[in-house]
Structure formats: structure tokens, C-alpha cells
Amino acid sequence: MSSSTSPRKKRLSKKQSYEYMTRLGWDTTYQDEKKVHPYLEYEGIKIHDWDAWEDPFRMTMESYWKLQAEKDKKLYSIIDAFAQNNGQKNITDARYVNALKIFLTAVTPIEHNVVSGFANVARQFKGEGATIACQMQAIDELRHYQTQVHTISHYNKYFDGFHDYRTMYDRIWYLSVPKSFADDGSSAGPFEFMIATGFAFEFVLTSLLFVPFMSGAAYNGDMATVTFGFSAQSDESRHMTLGLQAVKFMLEQDADNVPIVQRMMEKQLWRGYRLLSIVSAMMDYMLPNSPTSWAEAVELYIEQNGVALFKDLEKYGIKMPTKILDKIIAEKEHVSHQLWKTLYVHSNATAFHTWIPDEDKMNWLSQKYPNTFDKHYRPILEEYKKKAEKGERYYSEALPCLCQTCQLPLLFTDVMNGKPTVYTHETTEFNGEKFHFCSDECKNIFENEPKKYAQAWLPPYQIFQGNCGGETIPEVLKWYKIENAVDNLDYVGSPDEAMWNKLKNI
Amino acid sequence: MSKSIALLCIQATDEGRTIAEAIKVDNEGIQITNKPAMIQIEREGEIVIKADTVSDALGRDWEPEELQLILISTGGQIDEDDEQFVVYWNN
């Protein structure tokens, strides 16, 4: 009757439990394998030997749980301390929170999308190593999603614009940019999902997003964000390893895979870069203290790291995507200003505030962008400032024409051809309909898969088709669940500003 | 042509600073820059983090897998075993 008398429950040895936990790469016996793994041939990638995929995570499984638990413990102790000490009062300025509004409403739902994406790819791939690695990454991504929701929850108590991030992600025009990137990857086959997320986003681009912006969060007193950011980013070294391993695996398995992988890599590099262009405005304009400019981040993470990575892949037959890299480099001195200008004039239809940078910030921008800021962008900002001082703060009443591929407004100019004041506007026809693009690169992506991108859900067009609550801005805002003059418009005069000034006795 | 530059970013905590000092010992010509909340470490070709050197610096046994606790990001391929953690480019 007592437990000491009952036989001790038999447990699996470590070795056995490890074998059972990872025994997922079986061959089918009573079902046709093509029915069980229907997407393995969908993209034309040829895999001859799934066992050749050595999972780098599998060997460290035992320590994985221990380390992740330790990381989470550290993270939540800092997030708790931030909440208990009213950490939101110690940030540099409430303007800063608007960068967070963009980050948390755009990135958090993507993290969630990637959880299901990796769970799905784990199911679709056949190899044991691949399956385990993808499952573990899905768990990591769930952790990132949760930590970001906890950060939203804290800021939502004090600032506007965080109240319904999930609905906003599905509806608001600027959030269709990250959504379309995530949906594009999820609706591709498993190999392209892997390249979109594991390679382009994790390897080439997350550093550009998480590292300098999070360091900037620390510089502005936001310990909650820097903590979840760095903690998430530390998982990325594993995710990068997986992404790169997937690419090498595809390239080694069959020479026919090389051109397919090359096309997917170039497409996803460009898509990821376009998506991240909004981060340029967050770093250069929205951080009151900016430790790094967008141009400096591009130099480190694209010109240095990105190029090094492609050089490493040259021995597998991959060619350096010179045209794309040259364009990213040429645009590095322009995009943050072009993005900020666009957000400023359309902030009557956003869930965050914008403002004209003060003189100190303008001078910082002149110093960081000696070739472009004073010449092209300062005069425009000065003009907006004069109008605002006269009580005529400028908001656009028109809806922007969006790029059919990346879904950003056509806000980029032809800097590659020495025409920085001429907007780039490419078009193509498909099924008797005309489609518009922000760049050659986005046009090429469309022309490779026109049936896919012709279906894209573009907010302005949906508004005019009557699918978004009406055609006027108040009707659309209501449908977006944005409260006019509370969540949107200029920072000056906003409830956020009033709350902050009261808090700081200004 | 010079080699590509390997990159390692770690958190600027007490432990992170000690580990950065230990990395200096085994990596000649390394460049270390302090950024807000972050230590940025760069070196041509590769950065090697040896468990023995870090253990000596910390005054306790340290395993390369513990790097995960202070790691922010890497620029390079990764090679990890019980003795060391290497960030490198193959070009």
C-alpha cells in the first residue's frame, strides 16, 4: 500500500528516451509516400538522401531545455522588475514608444505565423534531422511571440495604439507589408518557407532588425524591449545555423537545385529587405537617442555580413546577387527619410504618432547622411514644420498606390540611376490587368509567379471596392479599430503627449 | 583579398565583459566596441571562444553552450564542440 512497497515505475534510460523523442524519420509502409509528403516535389527541389541532413540541434537537446529555461527566468525577472518599477516612466521620451508600436504590432503576429510555419514544415519534410530542428525552432518562436505579447501588455496600460494588435495586423494598410511577407512564405512550399524564414529573415536580416534597434531601446531606457529582443536574438544563432544548413543541404543534394535556390534566395532577400525598410525610419527618426544610423547598420549587416555569406556559398554554385546588393547599398542613404516622410503624411490613418524632428535630431541626420539629408530631405521637413506652426499640419487625404509585391507605397526613388527625386514606378500586365511596382526587383518577383501575386490583398484597392467599412477615412479608421485623434495624428497634441508631460511635470 | 570579418555580439553584463576579455587572449587583432547594452566583437576570418580561457577568466567551469545565455547575434558560420565555440567565414 505504501509507495515504498510498490514496484518502482520503469523509466526509459536517457539514451532510449532520446531515441524515442527523435524517431520521426520513418519510411511509409501502407501508404504511398507521395500522399504522406505531398509537398516534397512541389517546388522542383530534388532530395536523394534525407539522412544526409545532420540536425545541429539534436545533439544539444538535453542542454537546450535547461538553457532556454534559464534564459526565460532571466528575461521575466527583468520584465517583472520593469513593470514593478514603472519602467515606462524611465524611457527617454514618449515619442520613443511609437517605434515600439510599429515593432510590436508588426513583428509579434509574424512570430506567431512562424510558429505554425515551422510546425508545418516539420510535418512536410521527411528527414528526422530536419523535422526535429524545425519543431524546436517552432517552440523558440512561440517563446518570442509570448515575450512580445507580455511587453505589449505592459505598454498597453499606459499608451494608446496597442489595444487590438491582432485585428490591426489583418486590416491596417502598413501592417499588410509584414503580413504579406509572412503569408508569402507560409503559402509557398516547405523549401521556400525555409529559405524565406530560416535563411533570408533569420540569417541575413534579423540582425539588421533586432540588434541595432534593441541596442537603441537600451539607449532609450526601455529594458523590457531590449530584454525580449536580445533573448529572442540569442535563439537566432541556432536558427541561422538551421537556415544555412537547409540551404547547403539543398545545394549539395542535386545540381538542379542550384538555380531554384538562387532564385528563392534572391527573392526572399529582396522581400525581407523591403519589409525592414520601415525599421530605417524607426532607427533614424523615432529613437530619441540613436546609437546607430540605418546606413551604418546596412554597412555592417549587408555590406559586411551579407556579402561574406554569399561568398561562402559561391563554392556551392551560388552567384553573388550583385544587382540587389548594389541597390540596397545605394538606397541606404535615402530610405529612412523617404519612409518617415510617408509615415508623417499618412499618420491620420495609423495607430501611432509622428512628428517633425527637432533641431538636434536634424543635425544628427545631417551628420550621418552628409550626401542626402540637407540636399533632399531637410527642406521637405522644414516645409512641413512651417505648415504645422501655422496650424496647417499636413495630412494626405489620398490613398497611396501600393507595390503589388512588397505592398509598400511607391515611395522609393531611382537612386541607382542618379535620379533621387524621381519616384520609381514599374508596371506589368497580366490577364489584361495592369499591376504596379516600387522596383524592378518587385516586378521580377511578380513576373515569376503572377498567379500568386495577382491575388494579393492590397488595402487601398480593397477600401475602394467597399470591403473596409467605407471609403472615407473615419469609416476606415472605425473598421481598423483606431480611435481618431487618440491613436493617430501628430504626437504634439496627442493623449500620449499629455500623459507624458503630466508624468514629467512639463 | 582580405578575409571576411566574423562578428559576435554579446550582452554587456558582468559575465559578458569578462568573456569579452577572455576572447581577446586567444584572438590576435580582434576589435571590440562597446555599444548600448552590447559588446560588438569583430575579427578577420574567425573568432574563437575557448572554454578553458573563459573558465580561467570566470574562475569557474564554463561550457561553450553557456554562451547562449549572453549571446545576442553572430555574423558567420558556427562550429561548436565541448572545447570551443567558433564563428567563422569560409572565404
Coordinates of C-alpha atoms in Angstrom, one line a residue:
Chain A
M1 CA 0.0 0.0 0.0
S2 CA 2.8 2.5 0.7
S3 CA 4.8 3.7 -2.2
S4 CA 7.9 2.1 -0.9
T5 CA 6.4 -1.4 -1.3
S6 CA 5.0 -0.9 -4.8
P7 CA 7.5 -1.7 -7.6
R8 CA 9.4 1.3 -8.9
K9 CA 8.0 2.6 -12.2
K10 CA 10.1 1.6 -15.1
R11 CA 11.7 4.6 -16.8
L12 CA 13.4 4.9 -20.1
S13 CA 17.1 5.4 -20.0
K14 CA 18.4 8.7 -21.3
K15 CA 19.6 7.0 -24.5
Q16 CA 16.3 5.4 -25.0
S17 CA 14.2 8.5 -24.4
Y18 CA 16.4 10.4 -26.8
E19 CA 15.9 7.8 -29.4
Y20 CA 12.1 7.9 -29.0
M21 CA 12.0 11.6 -28.9
T22 CA 13.8 11.9 -32.2
R23 CA 12.4 8.9 -34.0
L24 CA 10.4 10.8 -36.6
G25 CA 12.0 10.0 -39.9
W26 CA 10.3 6.7 -40.7
D27 CA 9.5 5.3 -44.2
T28 CA 5.9 4.8 -45.1
T29 CA 4.7 1.2 -45.5
Y30 CA 0.9 1.0 -46.0
Q31 CA 0.5 4.5 -47.6
D32 CA 2.0 5.9 -50.7
E33 CA 4.8 8.2 -49.6
K34 CA 3.8 10.9 -52.0
K35 CA 0.4 11.1 -50.3
V36 CA 2.1 11.4 -46.8
H37 CA 4.6 14.0 -48.0
P38 CA 2.7 15.8 -50.8
Y39 CA 4.9 18.9 -51.0
L40 CA 8.3 17.4 -51.3
E41 CA 8.4 17.7 -55.1
Y42 CA 6.1 20.7 -55.3
E43 CA 8.9 23.2 -55.8
G44 CA 11.2 21.1 -58.0
I45 CA 13.8 20.6 -55.3
K46 CA 15.4 17.2 -55.6
I47 CA 16.4 15.4 -52.4
H48 CA 18.0 12.0 -52.7
D49 CA 19.1 11.3 -49.1
W50 CA 17.3 12.9 -46.2
D51 CA 19.6 11.2 -43.7
A52 CA 22.4 13.5 -45.0
W53 CA 20.7 16.3 -43.0
E54 CA 22.5 16.2 -39.7
D55 CA 20.4 18.2 -37.3
P56 CA 22.7 20.6 -35.3
F57 CA 20.0 20.9 -32.6
R58 CA 19.6 17.2 -31.9
M59 CA 23.0 16.8 -30.2
T60 CA 22.3 19.7 -27.8
M61 CA 18.7 18.7 -27.0
E62 CA 19.4 17.8 -23.4
S63 CA 21.0 21.2 -22.6
Y64 CA 18.5 23.1 -24.8
W65 CA 15.7 22.9 -22.3
K66 CA 18.0 23.8 -19.4
L67 CA 19.4 26.8 -21.2
Q68 CA 16.1 28.1 -22.5
A69 CA 14.6 27.8 -19.0
E70 CA 17.5 29.8 -17.7
K71 CA 17.1 32.4 -20.4
D72 CA 13.3 32.7 -19.7
K73 CA 13.9 33.1 -16.0
K74 CA 16.3 36.0 -16.6
L75 CA 14.0 37.6 -19.1
Y76 CA 10.9 37.5 -16.9
S77 CA 12.8 38.7 -13.9
I78 CA 13.8 41.8 -15.8
I79 CA 10.3 42.3 -17.4
D80 CA 8.7 42.0 -14.0
A81 CA 11.2 44.5 -12.5
F82 CA 10.4 46.8 -15.3
A83 CA 6.7 46.6 -14.7
Q84 CA 7.0 46.9 -10.9
N85 CA 9.3 49.9 -11.1
N86 CA 7.1 51.7 -13.7
G87 CA 9.9 51.3 -16.2
Q88 CA 7.8 53.1 -18.8
K89 CA 8.5 56.3 -16.9
N90 CA 12.2 56.0 -17.3
I91 CA 12.3 55.9 -21.1
T92 CA 13.8 59.0 -22.8
D93 CA 10.6 60.3 -24.2
A94 CA 7.1 59.1 -25.1
R95 CA 7.9 59.6 -28.8
Y96 CA 10.0 56.5 -28.5
V97 CA 7.0 54.3 -27.7
N98 CA 5.7 55.0 -31.2
A99 CA 8.6 53.0 -32.7
L100 CA 7.6 50.2 -30.3
K101 CA 4.0 50.4 -31.5
I102 CA 5.2 49.6 -35.0
F103 CA 7.6 46.9 -33.9
L104 CA 5.2 45.1 -31.6
T105 CA 2.1 45.3 -33.9
A106 CA 4.1 44.2 -37.0
V107 CA 6.6 41.7 -35.6
T108 CA 4.5 39.9 -32.9
P109 CA 2.0 38.4 -35.3
I110 CA 4.8 37.4 -37.6
E111 CA 6.4 35.4 -34.8
H112 CA 3.1 33.6 -34.3
N113 CA 2.9 32.9 -38.0
V114 CA 6.3 31.4 -37.9
V115 CA 5.4 29.1 -35.1
S116 CA 2.8 27.4 -37.3
G117 CA 5.1 27.7 -40.3
F118 CA 7.8 25.7 -38.7
A119 CA 5.4 23.2 -37.2
N120 CA 4.1 22.7 -40.8
V121 CA 7.5 22.4 -42.4
A122 CA 8.5 19.9 -39.7
R123 CA 5.5 17.8 -40.9
Q124 CA 6.2 18.3 -44.6
F125 CA 9.9 17.4 -44.5
K126 CA 10.8 13.8 -44.5
G127 CA 14.1 13.7 -42.7
E128 CA 14.4 13.1 -39.0
G129 CA 17.1 15.8 -38.5
A130 CA 15.1 18.4 -40.4
T131 CA 11.9 17.5 -38.6
I132 CA 13.4 17.8 -35.1
A133 CA 15.2 21.1 -35.9
C134 CA 12.0 22.7 -37.3
Q135 CA 10.0 21.6 -34.3
M136 CA 12.5 23.1 -31.9
Q137 CA 12.5 26.3 -33.8
A138 CA 8.7 26.4 -33.7
I139 CA 9.0 26.2 -29.9
D140 CA 11.5 29.0 -29.8
E141 CA 9.3 31.2 -32.0
L142 CA 6.4 30.6 -29.6
R143 CA 8.6 31.9 -26.8
H144 CA 9.4 35.0 -28.8
Y145 CA 5.7 35.6 -29.5
Q146 CA 4.8 35.2 -25.8
T147 CA 7.5 37.6 -24.6
Q148 CA 6.4 40.2 -27.1
V149 CA 2.8 39.9 -26.0
H150 CA 3.8 40.4 -22.4
T151 CA 5.6 43.6 -23.4
I152 CA 2.6 44.8 -25.4
S153 CA 0.5 44.1 -22.3
H154 CA 2.6 46.4 -20.1
Y155 CA 2.8 49.3 -22.5
N156 CA -0.9 48.9 -23.3
K157 CA -1.7 50.1 -19.8
Y158 CA -0.2 53.5 -20.4
F159 CA 0.0 54.3 -24.1
D160 CA -2.5 54.3 -27.0
G161 CA -2.3 52.1 -30.1
F162 CA -1.6 48.7 -28.7
H163 CA -5.2 47.8 -27.9
D164 CA -6.1 45.4 -30.7
Y165 CA -2.9 44.4 -32.5
R166 CA -4.4 41.2 -33.9
T167 CA -7.2 42.9 -35.7
M168 CA -4.9 45.7 -36.8
Y169 CA -2.5 43.2 -38.3
D170 CA -5.2 41.8 -40.6
R171 CA -6.6 45.2 -41.6
I172 CA -4.3 48.2 -41.4
W173 CA -2.6 49.3 -44.6
Y174 CA 1.0 49.5 -43.3
L175 CA 0.7 46.2 -41.5
S176 CA -0.1 44.5 -44.8
V177 CA 3.6 44.8 -45.5
P178 CA 4.8 42.3 -42.8
K179 CA 1.6 40.3 -43.2
S180 CA 2.2 39.8 -47.0
F181 CA 5.8 38.8 -46.4
A182 CA 4.8 36.2 -43.8
D183 CA 1.8 34.9 -45.9
D184 CA 4.0 34.7 -48.9
G185 CA 6.4 32.3 -47.1
S186 CA 3.7 30.3 -45.5
S187 CA 1.8 29.7 -48.7
A188 CA 5.0 28.6 -50.5
G189 CA 6.3 25.1 -50.4
P190 CA 8.4 23.9 -47.4
F191 CA 11.7 24.6 -49.0
E192 CA 10.9 28.2 -49.9
F193 CA 9.4 28.8 -46.4
M194 CA 12.7 27.6 -45.0
I195 CA 14.6 30.0 -47.3
A196 CA 12.3 32.9 -46.6
T197 CA 12.4 32.5 -42.8
G198 CA 15.4 30.4 -42.0
F199 CA 17.8 32.0 -44.4
A200 CA 16.7 35.4 -45.7
F201 CA 15.0 36.6 -42.5
E202 CA 17.0 34.8 -39.8
F203 CA 20.4 34.8 -41.3
V204 CA 20.6 37.9 -43.4
L205 CA 18.0 40.2 -41.9
T206 CA 17.2 39.6 -38.2
S207 CA 20.5 41.1 -37.1
L208 CA 19.6 44.2 -39.0
L209 CA 16.2 44.3 -37.2
F210 CA 16.9 43.1 -33.7
V211 CA 20.5 44.1 -32.9
P212 CA 20.8 47.9 -33.6
F213 CA 17.2 48.6 -32.8
M214 CA 17.4 46.7 -29.5
S215 CA 20.6 48.4 -28.6
G216 CA 18.7 51.6 -29.4
A217 CA 16.0 50.5 -27.0
A218 CA 18.6 50.1 -24.2
Y219 CA 19.9 53.6 -25.1
N220 CA 16.4 55.0 -24.6
G221 CA 15.8 53.3 -21.2
D222 CA 13.5 50.5 -22.5
M223 CA 14.7 47.5 -20.6
A224 CA 11.6 45.4 -21.4
T225 CA 12.2 45.6 -25.1
V226 CA 16.0 45.2 -25.0
T227 CA 15.5 42.1 -22.9
F228 CA 13.0 40.3 -25.0
G229 CA 14.9 41.4 -28.1
F230 CA 18.3 40.1 -27.1
S231 CA 16.8 37.0 -25.6
A232 CA 15.0 36.3 -28.9
Q233 CA 18.0 37.2 -30.9
S234 CA 20.2 34.7 -28.9
D235 CA 18.0 31.9 -30.3
E236 CA 18.7 33.2 -33.8
S237 CA 22.2 31.9 -33.8
R238 CA 20.6 28.4 -33.8
H239 CA 18.0 29.5 -36.3
M240 CA 20.7 30.9 -38.6
T241 CA 22.6 27.6 -38.3
L242 CA 19.4 25.8 -39.4
G243 CA 18.7 28.2 -42.2
L244 CA 22.2 27.9 -43.6
Q245 CA 22.3 24.2 -43.2
A246 CA 19.0 23.9 -45.1
V247 CA 20.4 25.9 -48.0
K248 CA 23.6 23.9 -48.1
F249 CA 21.7 20.6 -47.9
M250 CA 19.5 21.6 -50.9
L251 CA 22.6 22.7 -52.8
E252 CA 24.5 19.5 -52.1
Q253 CA 21.7 17.1 -52.9
D254 CA 21.4 17.9 -56.6
A255 CA 22.9 20.3 -59.1
D256 CA 19.4 21.0 -60.5
N257 CA 18.6 22.6 -57.1
V258 CA 21.1 25.4 -57.5
P259 CA 19.2 27.8 -59.8
I260 CA 15.9 27.2 -57.8
V261 CA 17.7 28.0 -54.5
Q262 CA 19.4 31.0 -56.1
R263 CA 16.0 32.4 -57.3
M264 CA 14.4 31.8 -53.9
M265 CA 17.3 33.4 -52.0
E266 CA 17.3 36.5 -54.2
K267 CA 13.5 36.8 -53.9
Q268 CA 13.4 36.5 -50.2
L269 CA 16.5 38.7 -49.6
W270 CA 14.7 41.5 -51.5
R271 CA 11.4 40.9 -49.9
G272 CA 12.9 40.9 -46.4
Y273 CA 14.9 44.0 -47.1
R274 CA 11.8 45.9 -48.4
L275 CA 9.9 44.8 -45.3
L276 CA 12.7 46.0 -43.0
S277 CA 12.9 49.4 -44.7
I278 CA 10.4 50.6 -42.0
V279 CA 13.0 49.9 -39.4
S280 CA 15.2 52.5 -41.0
A281 CA 12.6 55.2 -40.0
M282 CA 12.3 53.7 -36.6
M283 CA 16.1 53.8 -36.0
D284 CA 16.8 57.2 -37.6
Y285 CA 13.7 59.2 -36.6
M286 CA 11.8 57.5 -33.8
L287 CA 14.6 56.7 -31.3
P288 CA 15.2 60.0 -29.3
N289 CA 18.8 58.7 -28.8
S290 CA 20.0 56.8 -31.9
P291 CA 23.2 54.8 -31.3
T292 CA 23.5 53.6 -34.9
S293 CA 22.1 55.0 -38.2
W294 CA 20.4 52.8 -40.7
A295 CA 23.3 53.4 -43.2
E296 CA 25.8 52.2 -40.6
A297 CA 23.6 49.1 -39.9
V298 CA 23.4 48.3 -43.6
E299 CA 27.2 48.6 -43.8
L300 CA 27.7 46.1 -41.0
Y301 CA 25.0 43.6 -41.7
I302 CA 24.6 43.7 -45.5
E303 CA 27.9 45.0 -46.9
Q304 CA 30.0 43.1 -44.5
N305 CA 28.0 40.0 -43.3
G306 CA 25.6 39.5 -46.2
V307 CA 28.4 39.7 -48.8
A308 CA 30.6 37.3 -46.7
L309 CA 27.7 34.8 -46.5
F310 CA 27.2 34.8 -50.3
K311 CA 31.0 34.4 -50.8
D312 CA 30.8 31.3 -48.6
L313 CA 28.0 29.9 -50.8
E314 CA 29.9 30.5 -54.0
K315 CA 31.6 27.2 -53.7
Y316 CA 28.1 25.5 -53.9
G317 CA 27.5 27.3 -57.2
I318 CA 25.5 30.3 -55.8
K319 CA 26.3 33.6 -57.5
M320 CA 26.6 36.9 -55.6
P321 CA 23.3 38.8 -56.1
T322 CA 25.2 41.9 -57.1
K323 CA 22.4 43.9 -58.5
I324 CA 20.2 43.5 -55.4
L325 CA 23.1 44.2 -53.0
D326 CA 24.2 47.3 -55.0
K327 CA 20.7 48.6 -54.8
I328 CA 20.4 48.1 -51.1
I329 CA 23.7 49.9 -50.7
A330 CA 22.7 52.8 -53.0
E331 CA 19.4 53.2 -51.1
K332 CA 21.0 53.2 -47.7
E333 CA 21.3 57.0 -47.5
H334 CA 17.7 57.6 -48.7
V335 CA 15.2 55.0 -47.4
S336 CA 14.8 56.2 -43.8
H337 CA 13.9 59.7 -44.9
Q338 CA 11.6 58.5 -47.6
L339 CA 9.8 56.2 -45.1
W340 CA 9.5 58.9 -42.4
K341 CA 8.1 61.4 -44.9
T342 CA 5.5 58.8 -45.9
L343 CA 4.5 57.9 -42.4
Y344 CA 4.3 61.6 -41.4
V345 CA 1.9 62.5 -44.1
H346 CA -0.3 59.4 -43.7
S347 CA -0.3 59.3 -39.9
N348 CA -4.0 60.3 -39.9
A349 CA -4.5 56.6 -40.8
T350 CA -2.1 54.9 -38.5
A351 CA -2.2 53.6 -34.9
F352 CA 0.9 55.7 -33.9
H353 CA 2.0 59.3 -33.8
T354 CA 4.6 61.1 -36.0
W355 CA 6.4 64.5 -35.6
I356 CA 8.9 66.7 -37.2
P357 CA 12.4 66.0 -35.7
D358 CA 13.8 68.8 -33.5
E359 CA 16.9 70.7 -34.5
D360 CA 19.3 68.4 -32.6
K361 CA 17.9 65.4 -34.5
M362 CA 18.0 67.2 -37.8
N363 CA 21.7 68.0 -37.2
W364 CA 22.4 64.3 -36.3
L365 CA 20.7 63.3 -39.6
S366 CA 22.9 65.9 -41.5
Q367 CA 26.0 64.4 -39.9
K368 CA 25.0 60.8 -40.5
Y369 CA 23.7 61.4 -44.1
P370 CA 26.0 64.2 -45.4
N371 CA 25.2 63.3 -49.1
T372 CA 21.5 63.3 -48.9
F373 CA 19.8 64.8 -45.8
D374 CA 20.4 68.5 -46.2
K375 CA 20.1 68.3 -50.0
H376 CA 16.9 66.4 -50.4
Y377 CA 15.1 65.8 -47.1
R378 CA 15.7 68.6 -44.7
P379 CA 13.9 71.2 -46.9
I380 CA 10.8 69.0 -47.1
L381 CA 10.7 68.6 -43.3
E382 CA 11.3 72.3 -42.8
E383 CA 8.3 73.0 -45.1
Y384 CA 6.1 70.6 -43.1
K385 CA 7.3 72.3 -39.9
K386 CA 6.3 75.8 -41.2
K387 CA 2.8 74.5 -42.2
A388 CA 2.4 72.8 -38.7
E389 CA 3.4 76.1 -37.0
K390 CA 0.7 77.9 -39.0
G391 CA -1.8 75.3 -37.7
E392 CA -1.9 73.6 -41.1
R393 CA -0.3 70.2 -40.2
Y394 CA -0.3 68.4 -43.5
Y395 CA -2.0 65.0 -43.8
S396 CA -2.6 63.3 -47.1
E397 CA -6.3 62.6 -47.9
A398 CA -5.3 60.4 -50.8
L399 CA -4.6 56.7 -50.7
P400 CA -1.2 55.7 -51.9
C401 CA -0.6 53.4 -54.9
L402 CA 1.0 50.2 -53.4
C403 CA 3.5 47.9 -54.9
Q404 CA 1.8 44.6 -55.8
T405 CA 4.6 42.6 -54.4
C406 CA 6.0 44.2 -51.2
Q407 CA 2.8 46.2 -50.5
L408 CA 4.8 49.4 -49.6
P409 CA 3.6 52.6 -51.2
L410 CA 5.5 53.6 -54.3
L411 CA 7.8 55.8 -52.1
F412 CA 11.2 54.8 -53.4
T413 CA 13.2 56.9 -55.9
D414 CA 15.6 56.0 -58.7
V415 CA 18.8 56.5 -56.8
M416 CA 20.6 53.7 -58.8
N417 CA 20.3 55.8 -61.9
G418 CA 21.3 59.1 -60.2
K419 CA 17.7 60.3 -60.0
P420 CA 17.0 60.6 -56.3
T421 CA 14.0 62.8 -56.8
V422 CA 12.2 60.7 -59.4
Y423 CA 9.8 58.0 -58.0
T424 CA 10.3 54.5 -59.3
H425 CA 7.2 53.1 -60.8
E426 CA 7.3 49.9 -62.7
T427 CA 4.3 48.2 -64.3
T428 CA 3.4 44.9 -66.0
E429 CA 0.3 43.4 -67.5
F430 CA -1.2 40.1 -66.5
N431 CA -4.6 38.7 -67.7
G432 CA -5.5 42.0 -69.1
E433 CA -4.9 43.9 -65.9
K434 CA -2.2 46.4 -65.1
F435 CA 0.0 45.9 -61.9
H436 CA 2.2 48.5 -60.2
F437 CA 5.6 48.0 -58.5
C438 CA 8.1 50.0 -56.4
S439 CA 11.1 48.5 -58.1
D440 CA 12.4 46.2 -60.8
E441 CA 13.1 43.6 -58.2
C442 CA 9.4 43.5 -57.0
K443 CA 8.3 43.4 -60.6
N444 CA 10.6 40.4 -61.4
I445 CA 9.2 38.6 -58.4
F446 CA 5.6 39.1 -59.6
E447 CA 6.5 38.1 -63.2
N448 CA 8.0 34.8 -61.9
E449 CA 4.7 33.9 -60.1
P450 CA 2.0 36.2 -61.5
K451 CA -0.9 34.0 -60.4
K452 CA 0.2 34.2 -56.8
Y453 CA 0.8 37.9 -56.6
A454 CA -2.2 38.9 -58.7
Q455 CA -4.4 37.8 -55.8
A456 CA -2.7 40.0 -53.2
W457 CA -5.0 41.8 -50.8
L458 CA -4.0 45.5 -51.2
P459 CA -5.6 47.8 -48.6
P460 CA -6.3 50.9 -50.8
Y461 CA -7.9 48.8 -53.5
Q462 CA -10.0 46.9 -51.0
I463 CA -11.1 50.2 -49.5
F464 CA -12.3 51.4 -52.9
Q465 CA -14.0 48.1 -53.5
G466 CA -16.1 48.7 -50.4
N467 CA -14.5 46.0 -48.2
C468 CA -13.1 48.1 -45.4
G469 CA -16.1 49.8 -43.7
G470 CA -16.5 52.6 -46.2
E471 CA -14.5 55.0 -48.4
T472 CA -13.9 57.9 -46.1
I473 CA -11.0 58.0 -43.6
P474 CA -13.4 58.0 -40.5
E475 CA -15.2 54.9 -41.8
V476 CA -11.9 53.1 -42.5
L477 CA -10.5 54.0 -39.1
K478 CA -13.5 52.6 -37.4
W479 CA -13.0 49.4 -39.3
Y480 CA -9.3 49.4 -38.3
K481 CA -10.4 49.9 -34.7
I482 CA -8.3 53.1 -34.5
E483 CA -9.8 55.9 -32.5
N484 CA -9.4 59.2 -34.4
A485 CA -7.3 61.9 -32.6
V486 CA -6.3 59.4 -29.9
D487 CA -4.3 56.6 -31.5
N488 CA -3.3 58.6 -34.6
L489 CA -2.2 62.1 -35.8
D490 CA 0.7 64.2 -34.7
Y491 CA 2.5 63.4 -31.4
V492 CA 2.0 67.1 -30.4
G493 CA -1.5 67.4 -29.0
S494 CA -1.9 63.6 -28.5
P495 CA -3.2 62.0 -25.3
D496 CA 0.2 60.2 -25.1
E497 CA 1.9 63.6 -25.0
A498 CA -0.5 65.0 -22.4
M499 CA 0.1 61.9 -20.2
W500 CA 3.8 62.1 -20.6
N501 CA 4.0 65.8 -19.8
K502 CA 1.9 65.3 -16.7
L503 CA 4.2 62.5 -15.6
K504 CA 7.3 64.5 -16.2
N505 CA 5.8 67.8 -14.8
I506 CA 6.5 69.5 -18.1
Chain B
M1 CA 42.0 39.9 -51.0
S2 CA 41.4 40.2 -47.2
K3 CA 39.2 37.7 -45.4
S4 CA 35.6 38.5 -44.5
I5 CA 35.0 39.7 -41.0
A6 CA 33.4 37.4 -38.4
L7 CA 31.1 39.1 -35.9
L8 CA 29.9 38.3 -32.4
C9 CA 27.6 40.5 -30.3
I10 CA 27.2 39.6 -26.6
Q11 CA 25.3 41.3 -23.8
A12 CA 27.2 43.9 -21.8
T13 CA 26.7 42.2 -18.5
D14 CA 29.4 41.5 -15.9
E15 CA 29.8 38.0 -17.3
G16 CA 29.7 39.3 -20.9
R17 CA 32.5 41.8 -20.2
T18 CA 34.7 39.0 -18.6
I19 CA 34.1 36.7 -21.5
A20 CA 35.0 39.5 -24.0
E21 CA 38.3 40.0 -22.1
A22 CA 38.9 36.2 -22.3
I23 CA 38.2 36.3 -26.1
K24 CA 40.9 38.9 -26.5
V25 CA 43.5 36.5 -25.2
D26 CA 43.0 33.9 -28.0
N27 CA 42.2 36.2 -30.9
E28 CA 45.0 38.4 -32.0
G29 CA 44.0 41.6 -33.8
I30 CA 40.4 41.4 -32.5
Q31 CA 38.3 44.6 -32.4
I32 CA 35.9 45.1 -29.5
T33 CA 33.4 48.0 -29.5
N34 CA 31.1 48.9 -26.6
K35 CA 27.6 49.8 -27.8
P36 CA 24.5 50.4 -25.6
A37 CA 23.8 47.2 -23.7
M38 CA 26.0 45.3 -26.1
I39 CA 29.6 44.4 -26.8
Q40 CA 30.4 44.1 -30.5
I41 CA 33.3 41.8 -31.4
E42 CA 34.9 41.6 -34.8
R43 CA 37.8 39.8 -36.3
E44 CA 39.0 38.9 -39.8
G45 CA 38.2 35.2 -40.7
E46 CA 37.2 33.8 -37.3
I47 CA 36.5 34.4 -33.6
V48 CA 37.4 31.5 -31.3
I49 CA 36.0 31.3 -27.8
K50 CA 37.9 28.7 -25.8
A51 CA 36.2 27.1 -22.8
D52 CA 39.5 26.8 -20.9
T53 CA 40.3 30.5 -21.2
V54 CA 36.8 31.6 -20.3
S55 CA 36.8 29.2 -17.3
D56 CA 40.0 30.8 -16.1
A57 CA 38.7 34.3 -16.5
L58 CA 35.4 33.5 -14.7
G59 CA 37.0 31.4 -12.0
R60 CA 34.6 28.5 -12.6
D61 CA 34.0 25.8 -15.2
W62 CA 32.3 27.2 -18.3
E63 CA 30.8 25.3 -21.2
P64 CA 30.6 26.7 -24.7
E65 CA 26.9 26.1 -24.7
E66 CA 26.5 28.7 -21.9
L67 CA 27.4 31.3 -24.4
Q68 CA 23.7 31.2 -25.3
L69 CA 22.9 33.0 -22.1
I70 CA 24.6 36.2 -23.1
L71 CA 24.7 35.8 -26.9
I72 CA 22.9 38.4 -29.0
S73 CA 24.0 37.6 -32.5
T74 CA 26.6 36.2 -34.8
G75 CA 27.8 37.1 -38.3
G76 CA 29.4 33.9 -39.6
Q77 CA 29.0 30.2 -39.6
I78 CA 29.2 28.4 -36.3
D79 CA 31.2 25.5 -35.2
E80 CA 30.7 24.3 -31.6
D81 CA 32.1 21.5 -29.5
D82 CA 32.9 20.8 -25.9
E83 CA 36.1 22.8 -26.1
Q84 CA 35.3 25.8 -28.1
F85 CA 32.7 27.9 -30.0
V86 CA 33.9 29.3 -33.3
V87 CA 32.3 31.9 -35.5
Y88 CA 34.0 31.9 -38.9
W89 CA 33.7 32.6 -42.6
N90 CA 35.0 30.1 -45.1
N91 CA 36.4 32.7 -47.6

